[in-house]
Tab-separated table of C-alpha atoms and ligand atoms in Angstrom:
chain	number	residue	atom	x	y	z
A	1	MET	CA	27.167	2.804	-72.086
A	2	ARG	CA	30.175	2.179	-74.249
A	3	ALA	CA	33.325	4.115	-73.766
A	4	THR	CA	35.778	4.821	-76.532
A	5	THR	CA	39.446	5.566	-76.350
A	6	GLN	CA	39.352	6.961	-79.874
A	7	GLN	CA	40.095	10.666	-80.206
A	8	ILE	CA	37.863	12.417	-82.711
A	9	PRO	CA	39.013	15.990	-83.253
A	10	PHE	CA	36.664	18.887	-83.938
A	11	VAL	CA	38.903	19.816	-86.849
A	12	ASP	CA	42.277	18.372	-87.892
A	13	LEU	CA	44.167	20.489	-90.413
A	14	LYS	CA	47.104	18.095	-90.495
A	15	ARG	CA	45.092	15.460	-92.341
A	16	GLN	CA	44.644	17.798	-95.289
A	17	TYR	CA	48.293	18.790	-95.146
A	18	ARG	CA	49.375	15.151	-95.308
A	19	GLN	CA	47.150	14.539	-98.344
A	20	HIS	CA	48.358	17.602	-100.245
A	21	ARG	CA	51.811	18.093	-98.811
A	22	SER	CA	53.711	18.359	-102.095
A	23	GLU	CA	51.186	20.795	-103.593
A	24	TRP	CA	51.220	23.078	-100.548
A	25	LEU	CA	54.994	22.943	-100.157
A	26	GLY	CA	55.427	23.583	-103.882
A	27	ALA	CA	53.443	26.797	-103.528
A	28	LEU	CA	55.497	27.933	-100.539
A	29	THR	CA	58.744	27.147	-102.363
A	30	ARG	CA	57.577	29.043	-105.432
A	31	VAL	CA	57.166	32.208	-103.361
A	32	ALA	CA	60.343	31.672	-101.351
A	33	GLU	CA	62.359	31.386	-104.553
A	34	SER	CA	60.625	34.285	-106.297
A	35	GLY	CA	62.013	36.849	-103.862
A	36	ARG	CA	58.614	38.602	-104.051
A	37	TYR	CA	57.005	38.343	-100.626
A	38	ILE	CA	54.532	41.227	-100.600
A	39	GLY	CA	52.049	41.656	-103.438
A	40	GLY	CA	53.160	40.494	-106.859
A	41	GLU	CA	51.873	37.829	-109.196
A	42	GLU	CA	50.577	35.314	-106.661
A	43	VAL	CA	48.347	37.864	-104.943
A	44	ALA	CA	47.043	39.332	-108.199
A	45	ALA	CA	46.373	35.853	-109.583
A	46	PHE	CA	44.564	34.653	-106.466
A	47	GLU	CA	42.434	37.799	-106.342
A	48	LYS	CA	41.402	37.182	-109.946
A	49	GLU	CA	40.725	33.490	-109.368
A	50	PHE	CA	38.723	34.079	-106.195
A	51	ALA	CA	36.658	36.865	-107.806
A	52	HIS	CA	35.911	34.472	-110.649
A	53	TYR	CA	34.904	31.786	-108.144
A	54	CYS	CA	32.480	34.219	-106.454
A	55	GLY	CA	31.221	35.692	-109.682
A	56	THR	CA	32.351	39.231	-108.878
A	57	ALA	CA	34.453	41.553	-111.019
A	58	PHE	CA	37.067	42.168	-108.316
A	59	ALA	CA	38.483	40.812	-105.105
A	60	VAL	CA	40.921	42.718	-102.913
A	61	GLY	CA	43.089	40.732	-100.508
A	62	THR	CA	43.504	41.870	-96.900
A	63	GLY	CA	45.436	40.733	-93.852
A	64	SER	CA	42.429	38.972	-92.255
A	65	GLY	CA	38.669	38.605	-92.408
A	66	SER	CA	38.341	41.158	-89.632
A	67	ASP	CA	40.288	43.678	-91.699
A	68	ALA	CA	38.222	42.825	-94.770
A	69	LEU	CA	35.138	43.896	-92.780
A	70	ARG	CA	36.715	47.004	-91.336
A	71	LEU	CA	38.172	48.201	-94.648
A	72	ALA	CA	34.925	47.458	-96.498
A	73	LEU	CA	32.947	49.568	-94.003
A	74	LEU	CA	35.473	52.398	-94.391
A	75	ALA	CA	35.340	52.099	-98.187
A	76	LEU	CA	31.553	52.459	-97.910
A	77	LYS	CA	32.244	55.705	-96.002
A	78	ILE	CA	30.635	54.468	-92.817
A	79	GLY	CA	31.748	56.168	-89.624
A	80	PRO	CA	30.688	57.994	-86.466
A	81	GLY	CA	26.986	58.846	-86.328
A	82	ASP	CA	26.084	55.998	-88.683
A	83	GLU	CA	24.336	52.774	-87.765
A	84	VAL	CA	24.947	49.312	-89.234
A	85	VAL	CA	22.339	46.583	-88.857
A	86	THR	CA	23.653	43.117	-88.103
A	87	VAL	CA	23.108	40.096	-85.840
A	88	SER	CA	24.346	39.329	-82.359
A	89	HIS	CA	24.529	35.569	-83.038
A	90	THR	CA	27.851	35.666	-84.918
A	91	PHE	CA	31.574	35.649	-84.328
A	92	VAL	CA	32.453	38.863	-82.486
A	93	ALA	CA	34.632	40.170	-85.352
A	94	THR	CA	31.521	40.979	-87.425
A	95	VAL	CA	30.405	43.525	-84.859
A	96	ASP	CA	33.861	44.687	-83.755
A	97	ALA	CA	34.431	45.959	-87.298
A	98	ILE	CA	31.380	48.227	-86.979
A	99	VAL	CA	32.641	49.584	-83.656
A	100	HIS	CA	36.162	50.094	-85.049
A	101	VAL	CA	34.939	52.478	-87.756
A	102	GLY	CA	33.047	54.463	-85.110
A	103	ALA	CA	29.552	53.392	-86.159
A	104	THR	CA	26.804	51.962	-83.931
A	105	PRO	CA	25.788	48.308	-84.258
A	106	VAL	CA	22.037	47.680	-84.467
A	107	PHE	CA	21.162	44.109	-83.543
A	108	VAL	CA	18.219	42.321	-85.111
A	109	ASP	CA	17.218	38.791	-84.223
A	110	ILE	CA	18.028	35.639	-86.140
A	111	ASP	CA	15.509	33.357	-87.745
A	112	PRO	CA	15.102	30.528	-85.194
A	113	VAL	CA	15.352	27.866	-87.927
A	114	THR	CA	18.303	29.055	-90.040
A	115	TYR	CA	20.149	31.123	-87.388
A	116	THR	CA	20.671	33.914	-89.939
A	117	LEU	CA	19.378	37.504	-89.941
A	118	ASP	CA	15.577	37.579	-89.734
A	119	PRO	CA	14.383	39.649	-92.709
A	120	LYS	CA	11.030	40.220	-90.984
A	121	GLN	CA	12.765	42.345	-88.337
A	122	LEU	CA	14.894	44.253	-90.791
A	123	LYS	CA	12.334	46.838	-91.857
A	124	ALA	CA	11.692	47.824	-88.257
A	125	ALA	CA	15.419	48.270	-87.673
A	126	LEU	CA	15.986	50.660	-90.567
A	127	GLY	CA	16.075	54.375	-89.920
A	128	PRO	CA	17.725	57.540	-91.193
A	129	ARG	CA	21.075	56.686	-89.566
A	130	VAL	CA	21.343	53.155	-90.931
A	131	LYS	CA	24.041	53.247	-93.603
A	132	ALA	CA	24.587	49.516	-94.195
A	133	VAL	CA	23.140	46.086	-93.445
A	134	LEU	CA	25.610	43.341	-92.605
A	135	PRO	CA	24.039	39.873	-92.763
A	136	VAL	CA	26.188	36.864	-91.817
A	137	HIS	CA	26.036	33.606	-93.772
A	138	LEU	CA	26.472	31.738	-90.527
A	139	TYR	CA	27.827	28.175	-90.311
A	140	GLY	CA	28.004	28.058	-94.132
A	141	LEU	CA	24.307	28.730	-94.789
A	142	SER	CA	23.331	31.818	-96.750
A	143	ALA	CA	21.132	34.373	-95.050
A	144	ASP	CA	17.697	34.846	-96.653
A	145	MET	CA	19.045	37.333	-99.181
A	146	ALA	CA	16.019	37.974	-101.437
A	147	PRO	CA	13.929	39.835	-98.829
A	148	ILE	CA	17.057	41.421	-97.316
A	149	LEU	CA	18.152	42.792	-100.697
A	150	GLU	CA	14.629	43.917	-101.511
A	151	THR	CA	14.212	45.816	-98.242
A	152	CYS	CA	17.659	47.395	-98.518
A	153	GLU	CA	17.190	48.365	-102.136
A	154	ALA	CA	13.917	50.110	-101.289
A	155	ALA	CA	15.704	51.994	-98.506
A	156	ALA	CA	18.820	52.654	-100.652
A	157	VAL	CA	21.043	51.029	-98.018
A	158	PRO	CA	24.005	48.922	-99.191
A	159	VAL	CA	24.306	45.280	-98.119
A	160	LEU	CA	27.710	44.045	-96.985
A	161	GLU	CA	27.876	40.256	-96.696
A	162	ASP	CA	29.909	38.582	-93.970
A	163	ALA	CA	30.826	35.472	-95.951
A	164	ALA	CA	33.678	34.416	-93.648
A	165	GLN	CA	31.991	31.021	-93.132
A	166	ALA	CA	30.470	30.655	-96.589
A	167	HIS	CA	33.090	30.043	-99.315
A	168	GLY	CA	31.088	28.182	-101.959
A	169	ALA	CA	27.636	28.485	-100.368
A	170	THR	CA	24.836	29.564	-102.691
A	171	TYR	CA	21.385	31.154	-102.504
A	172	GLN	CA	18.957	30.561	-105.372
A	173	GLY	CA	21.938	29.730	-107.552
A	174	ARG	CA	23.862	32.876	-106.617
A	175	ALA	CA	27.177	32.609	-104.788
A	176	CYS	CA	27.494	33.972	-101.286
A	177	GLY	CA	29.797	36.925	-101.761
A	178	SER	CA	28.216	38.070	-105.025
A	179	MET	CA	24.852	39.363	-103.828
A	180	GLY	CA	25.657	42.490	-101.828
A	181	LYS	CA	27.569	45.648	-102.668
A	182	ALA	CA	30.602	43.823	-101.293
A	183	ALA	CA	31.381	40.687	-99.306
A	184	CYS	CA	34.059	39.833	-96.785
A	185	PHE	CA	35.783	36.474	-96.513
A	186	SER	CA	38.248	35.104	-93.993
A	187	PHE	CA	40.895	32.512	-94.818
A	188	TYR	CA	41.636	31.721	-91.176
A	189	PRO	CA	43.145	28.199	-91.297
A	190	SER	CA	40.027	26.306	-90.165
A	191	LYS	CA	37.611	28.085	-92.535
A	192	ASN	CA	36.359	26.063	-95.523
A	193	LEU	CA	39.136	27.694	-97.546
A	194	GLY	CA	41.993	28.265	-95.128
A	195	ALA	CA	45.466	29.760	-95.441
A	196	PHE	CA	48.588	28.920	-93.409
A	197	GLY	CA	47.901	31.881	-91.157
A	198	ASP	CA	45.728	34.980	-91.242
A	199	ALA	CA	44.290	36.209	-94.531
A	200	GLY	CA	41.085	37.720	-95.901
A	201	ILE	CA	39.515	39.262	-98.998
A	202	VAL	CA	36.731	41.620	-100.054
A	203	ALA	CA	34.805	40.595	-103.162
A	204	THR	CA	32.889	43.267	-105.084
A	205	SER	CA	31.802	44.184	-108.580
A	206	ASP	CA	32.039	47.897	-107.823
A	207	GLY	CA	35.246	49.223	-109.387
A	208	GLU	CA	35.373	52.389	-107.307
A	209	LEU	CA	34.944	50.447	-104.097
A	210	ALA	CA	37.728	48.053	-105.160
A	211	ASP	CA	40.028	51.032	-105.858
A	212	GLN	CA	39.238	52.489	-102.451
A	213	LEU	CA	39.990	49.141	-100.781
A	214	ARG	CA	43.350	48.923	-102.570
A	215	LEU	CA	44.220	52.365	-101.207
A	216	LEU	CA	43.063	51.542	-97.684
A	217	ARG	CA	45.030	48.305	-97.395
A	218	GLN	CA	48.306	49.916	-98.466
A	219	TYR	CA	48.937	53.199	-96.632
A	220	GLY	CA	46.480	55.063	-98.851
A	221	GLU	CA	49.113	54.912	-101.550
A	222	ALA	CA	47.960	55.773	-105.090
A	223	GLU	CA	51.498	55.420	-106.399
A	224	LYS	CA	54.845	55.172	-104.615
A	225	TYR	CA	54.995	57.853	-101.887
A	226	ASN	CA	51.845	59.568	-103.108
A	227	HIS	CA	49.331	59.007	-100.314
A	228	LYS	CA	45.824	59.901	-101.366
A	229	ILE	CA	44.102	58.933	-98.114
A	230	VAL	CA	45.210	57.891	-94.645
A	231	GLY	CA	45.388	54.122	-94.863
A	232	PHE	CA	46.557	50.940	-93.212
A	233	ASN	CA	48.936	48.101	-93.779
A	234	SER	CA	46.636	45.114	-94.261
A	235	ARG	CA	47.566	43.019	-97.244
A	236	LEU	CA	47.193	39.410	-98.262
A	237	ASP	CA	50.698	37.913	-98.075
A	238	ALA	CA	52.176	36.371	-101.206
A	239	LEU	CA	52.809	33.131	-99.291
A	240	GLN	CA	49.164	32.914	-98.241
A	241	ALA	CA	47.976	33.786	-101.737
A	242	ALA	CA	50.133	31.024	-103.250
A	243	VAL	CA	48.782	28.440	-100.788
A	244	LEU	CA	45.206	29.613	-101.358
A	245	ARG	CA	45.683	29.325	-105.127
A	246	THR	CA	46.601	25.674	-104.816
A	247	LYS	CA	43.675	25.059	-102.441
A	248	LEU	CA	40.897	26.860	-104.330
A	249	PRO	CA	40.506	24.143	-107.012
A	250	HIS	CA	39.752	21.636	-104.213
A	251	LEU	CA	37.154	23.776	-102.436
A	252	ASP	CA	34.059	22.415	-104.169
A	253	ALA	CA	35.066	18.805	-103.522
A	254	TRP	CA	35.817	19.593	-99.862
A	255	ASN	CA	32.435	21.310	-99.486
A	256	GLU	CA	30.755	18.318	-101.125
A	257	ARG	CA	32.442	16.031	-98.609
A	258	ARG	CA	31.224	18.263	-95.756
A	259	ARG	CA	27.708	17.967	-97.153
A	260	GLU	CA	28.027	14.153	-97.218
A	261	ILE	CA	29.123	14.172	-93.589
A	262	ALA	CA	26.212	16.456	-92.705
A	263	ALA	CA	23.813	14.076	-94.453
A	264	LEU	CA	25.206	11.193	-92.369
A	265	TYR	CA	24.727	13.180	-89.180
A	266	ASP	CA	21.220	14.268	-90.264
A	267	ALA	CA	20.089	10.710	-90.987
A	268	THR	CA	20.966	9.395	-87.523
A	269	LEU	CA	20.636	12.401	-85.261
A	270	GLY	CA	17.367	13.518	-86.818
A	271	GLU	CA	15.757	10.428	-85.255
A	272	ILE	CA	16.923	11.178	-81.724
A	273	PRO	CA	14.363	12.897	-79.492
A	274	GLY	CA	15.650	16.110	-77.967
A	275	ILE	CA	18.289	16.687	-80.648
A	276	GLY	CA	17.665	19.395	-83.242
A	277	THR	CA	19.543	19.011	-86.527
A	278	PRO	CA	20.211	21.894	-88.960
A	279	THR	CA	17.509	22.864	-91.443
A	280	THR	CA	18.344	24.062	-94.948
A	281	PRO	CA	15.535	25.938	-96.708
A	282	GLU	CA	14.997	25.133	-100.368
A	283	GLY	CA	17.261	26.957	-102.788
A	284	ARG	CA	20.237	27.265	-100.462
A	285	ARG	CA	23.437	25.241	-100.683
A	286	HIS	CA	24.763	24.823	-97.151
A	287	ILE	CA	28.511	24.172	-97.016
A	288	TYR	CA	28.643	23.293	-93.297
A	289	HIS	CA	31.528	25.331	-92.011
A	290	ILE	CA	29.884	24.339	-88.733
A	291	TYR	CA	27.520	21.426	-88.163
A	292	GLY	CA	25.523	22.710	-85.205
A	293	ILE	CA	22.887	20.723	-83.367
A	294	ARG	CA	20.579	21.942	-80.626
A	295	ALA	CA	20.220	20.151	-77.322
A	296	GLN	CA	18.434	21.137	-74.115
A	297	ARG	CA	21.231	20.009	-71.802
A	298	ARG	CA	23.980	21.210	-74.088
A	299	TYR	CA	26.783	21.377	-71.521
A	300	ALA	CA	25.985	17.887	-70.211
A	301	LEU	CA	26.166	16.491	-73.736
A	302	GLN	CA	29.398	18.380	-74.362
A	303	GLN	CA	30.924	16.864	-71.225
A	304	PHE	CA	29.676	13.388	-72.147
A	305	LEU	CA	31.271	13.582	-75.607
A	306	THR	CA	34.493	15.161	-74.344
A	307	ASN	CA	34.886	12.385	-71.777
A	308	ARG	CA	34.641	9.863	-74.610
A	309	GLY	CA	37.251	11.507	-76.815
A	310	VAL	CA	34.990	13.534	-79.092
A	311	GLU	CA	35.975	17.154	-79.359
A	312	VAL	CA	33.026	19.507	-79.848
A	313	GLY	CA	32.575	23.276	-79.949
A	314	ILE	CA	29.962	25.920	-79.187
A	315	HIS	CA	29.250	28.661	-81.730
A	316	TYR	CA	28.653	30.814	-79.814
A	317	PRO	CA	28.036	30.509	-76.072
A	318	THR	CA	27.444	34.235	-75.499
A	319	PRO	CA	25.802	36.545	-78.041
A	320	VAL	CA	27.883	39.595	-78.912
A	321	HIS	CA	25.508	42.028	-77.192
A	322	ARG	CA	26.115	40.179	-73.913
A	323	GLN	CA	29.910	40.067	-74.179
A	324	PRO	CA	31.892	41.906	-71.493
A	325	SER	CA	33.551	43.943	-74.263
A	326	TYR	CA	30.155	45.367	-75.242
A	327	ARG	CA	29.093	46.456	-71.789
A	328	GLU	CA	30.144	50.045	-72.412
A	329	ILE	CA	29.618	50.109	-76.171
A	330	ARG	CA	26.630	51.967	-77.541
A	331	THR	CA	24.383	49.628	-79.515
A	332	ARG	CA	20.725	49.454	-80.423
A	333	SER	CA	18.802	46.164	-80.178
A	334	LEU	CA	15.452	44.868	-81.336
A	335	ASP	CA	13.906	41.776	-79.753
A	336	LEU	CA	16.687	39.156	-79.588
A	337	SER	CA	14.847	36.184	-78.099
A	338	ALA	CA	15.813	33.672	-80.814
A	339	THR	CA	19.439	34.793	-80.525
A	340	VAL	CA	19.439	34.183	-76.779
A	341	ALA	CA	17.630	30.838	-77.106
A	342	VAL	CA	19.983	29.449	-79.761
A	343	ALA	CA	23.083	30.555	-77.858
A	344	LYS	CA	21.903	28.402	-74.923
A	345	GLN	CA	21.447	25.224	-76.963
A	346	GLU	CA	23.930	25.136	-79.835
A	347	LEU	CA	26.590	22.421	-79.945
A	348	SER	CA	28.983	22.006	-82.892
A	349	LEU	CA	30.038	18.485	-83.891
A	350	PRO	CA	33.310	17.476	-85.565
A	351	MET	CA	33.219	18.675	-89.173
A	352	PHE	CA	35.998	18.782	-91.735
A	353	PRO	CA	36.358	17.111	-95.149
A	354	GLU	CA	38.812	14.453	-93.959
A	355	LEU	CA	36.573	13.229	-91.126
A	356	THR	CA	35.904	9.529	-91.773
A	357	ARG	CA	32.594	7.712	-91.919
A	358	PRO	CA	33.443	5.496	-88.901
A	359	GLU	CA	34.255	8.644	-86.930
A	360	VAL	CA	30.899	10.196	-87.826
A	361	GLU	CA	29.178	6.933	-86.868
A	362	THR	CA	30.955	6.910	-83.513
A	363	VAL	CA	29.823	10.475	-82.778
A	364	CYS	CA	26.233	9.563	-83.724
A	365	ARG	CA	26.278	6.415	-81.604
A	366	LEU	CA	27.534	8.317	-78.570
A	367	ILE	CA	24.866	10.994	-78.917
A	368	SER	CA	22.257	8.276	-79.251
A	369	ASP	CA	23.605	6.592	-76.080
A	370	TRP	CA	23.427	9.894	-74.256
A	371	ALA	CA	19.848	10.556	-75.312
A	372	GLN	CA	18.585	7.047	-74.620
A	373	PRO	CA	20.676	5.536	-71.829
A	374	ARG	CA	20.302	1.778	-71.698
B	1	PLP	C1	36.275	34.086	-88.927
B	1	PLP	C2	35.235	35.116	-88.975
B	1	PLP	C3	35.523	36.483	-89.047
B	1	PLP	C4	36.912	37.043	-88.846
B	1	PLP	O1	37.866	36.562	-89.689
B	1	PLP	P1	39.421	36.585	-89.236
B	1	PLP	O2	40.132	36.204	-90.492
B	1	PLP	O3	39.581	35.594	-88.149
B	1	PLP	O4	39.744	37.965	-88.813
B	1	PLP	C5	34.483	37.379	-89.210
B	1	PLP	N1	33.200	36.971	-89.259
B	1	PLP	C6	32.868	35.667	-89.157
B	1	PLP	C7	31.437	35.284	-89.230
B	1	PLP	C8	33.865	34.702	-88.983
B	1	PLP	O5	33.532	33.416	-88.854
């Protein structure tokens, strides 16, 4: 077995900063010198540019992806007594948002191949109290939206997309974020499009919903000191908007680079017995926010790689319905066996656009050594 002293990070945001330093700093300076730190031109321009990127009529900036979800649910008038169907195999914020508005999460299983909401279970989960369906485009792969949209349309239930991991992913040529009634994105720094702090956005083509979101994020204020509804303070900062504006034109190239890295991983790891590589169904463009493999002895492999300088992650070790925070929360669950199985085996490998080919090759070689000790 070969050891390596090389450190391969799971994600390294400084590499991108070094490459684009003058662009990013230019954007920050522009805002600093403008004297306009909340709202203003940068925010309005980014909202327009991001809506255009998604193919929606509007996008409304928020303080985070979590707030994007919470405000979108409120704008859809979802509250106590209502149910929202989603998955348990996701980042906890998806489900927390449902709890925060007073509604009850209903968990359906994931498809064991794509790890996204299983449309076959959806019909069984619907009922008179279900007021929205919240699929997650997990790891950068779109959920199977055609049957989800069809089922929801027949039941007259709106679809809210959690696109926090899917900036630039597509499904049958349609952008993630453009298929539901609304879609929520996060610009947490390590997301495929990341700010210099917390930021989020809701994309929608529904003008009334966009108006409601603008009220909710700013104290319910229709005009200065005229408060139409009880609202929040959750806005996209001008500094973040300016940085995001300079980053957005690079997003497609960064996603393409992630796809190249994924293809490198696929080619080598796909040959290793006991290692499951991600599967992308036809018609979906995966943008690999996470490159997740499956391994039987996941923690042993994690330890092996960590000891050799490769930083890996697990997304996610415990499904939401089994989190301590959900012990006392009222939820409804269908059969979640795929969710539980995937949570036991998933391991996320280093993935970011600036990861080098030799680094990817080192990771592959180590996994191969682990699987077939010589
Ligand atoms: C990151 C993320 C969120 C939350 O976004 P924040 O900006 O961190 O609040 C929600 N859902 C999913 C699937 C995420 O990955």
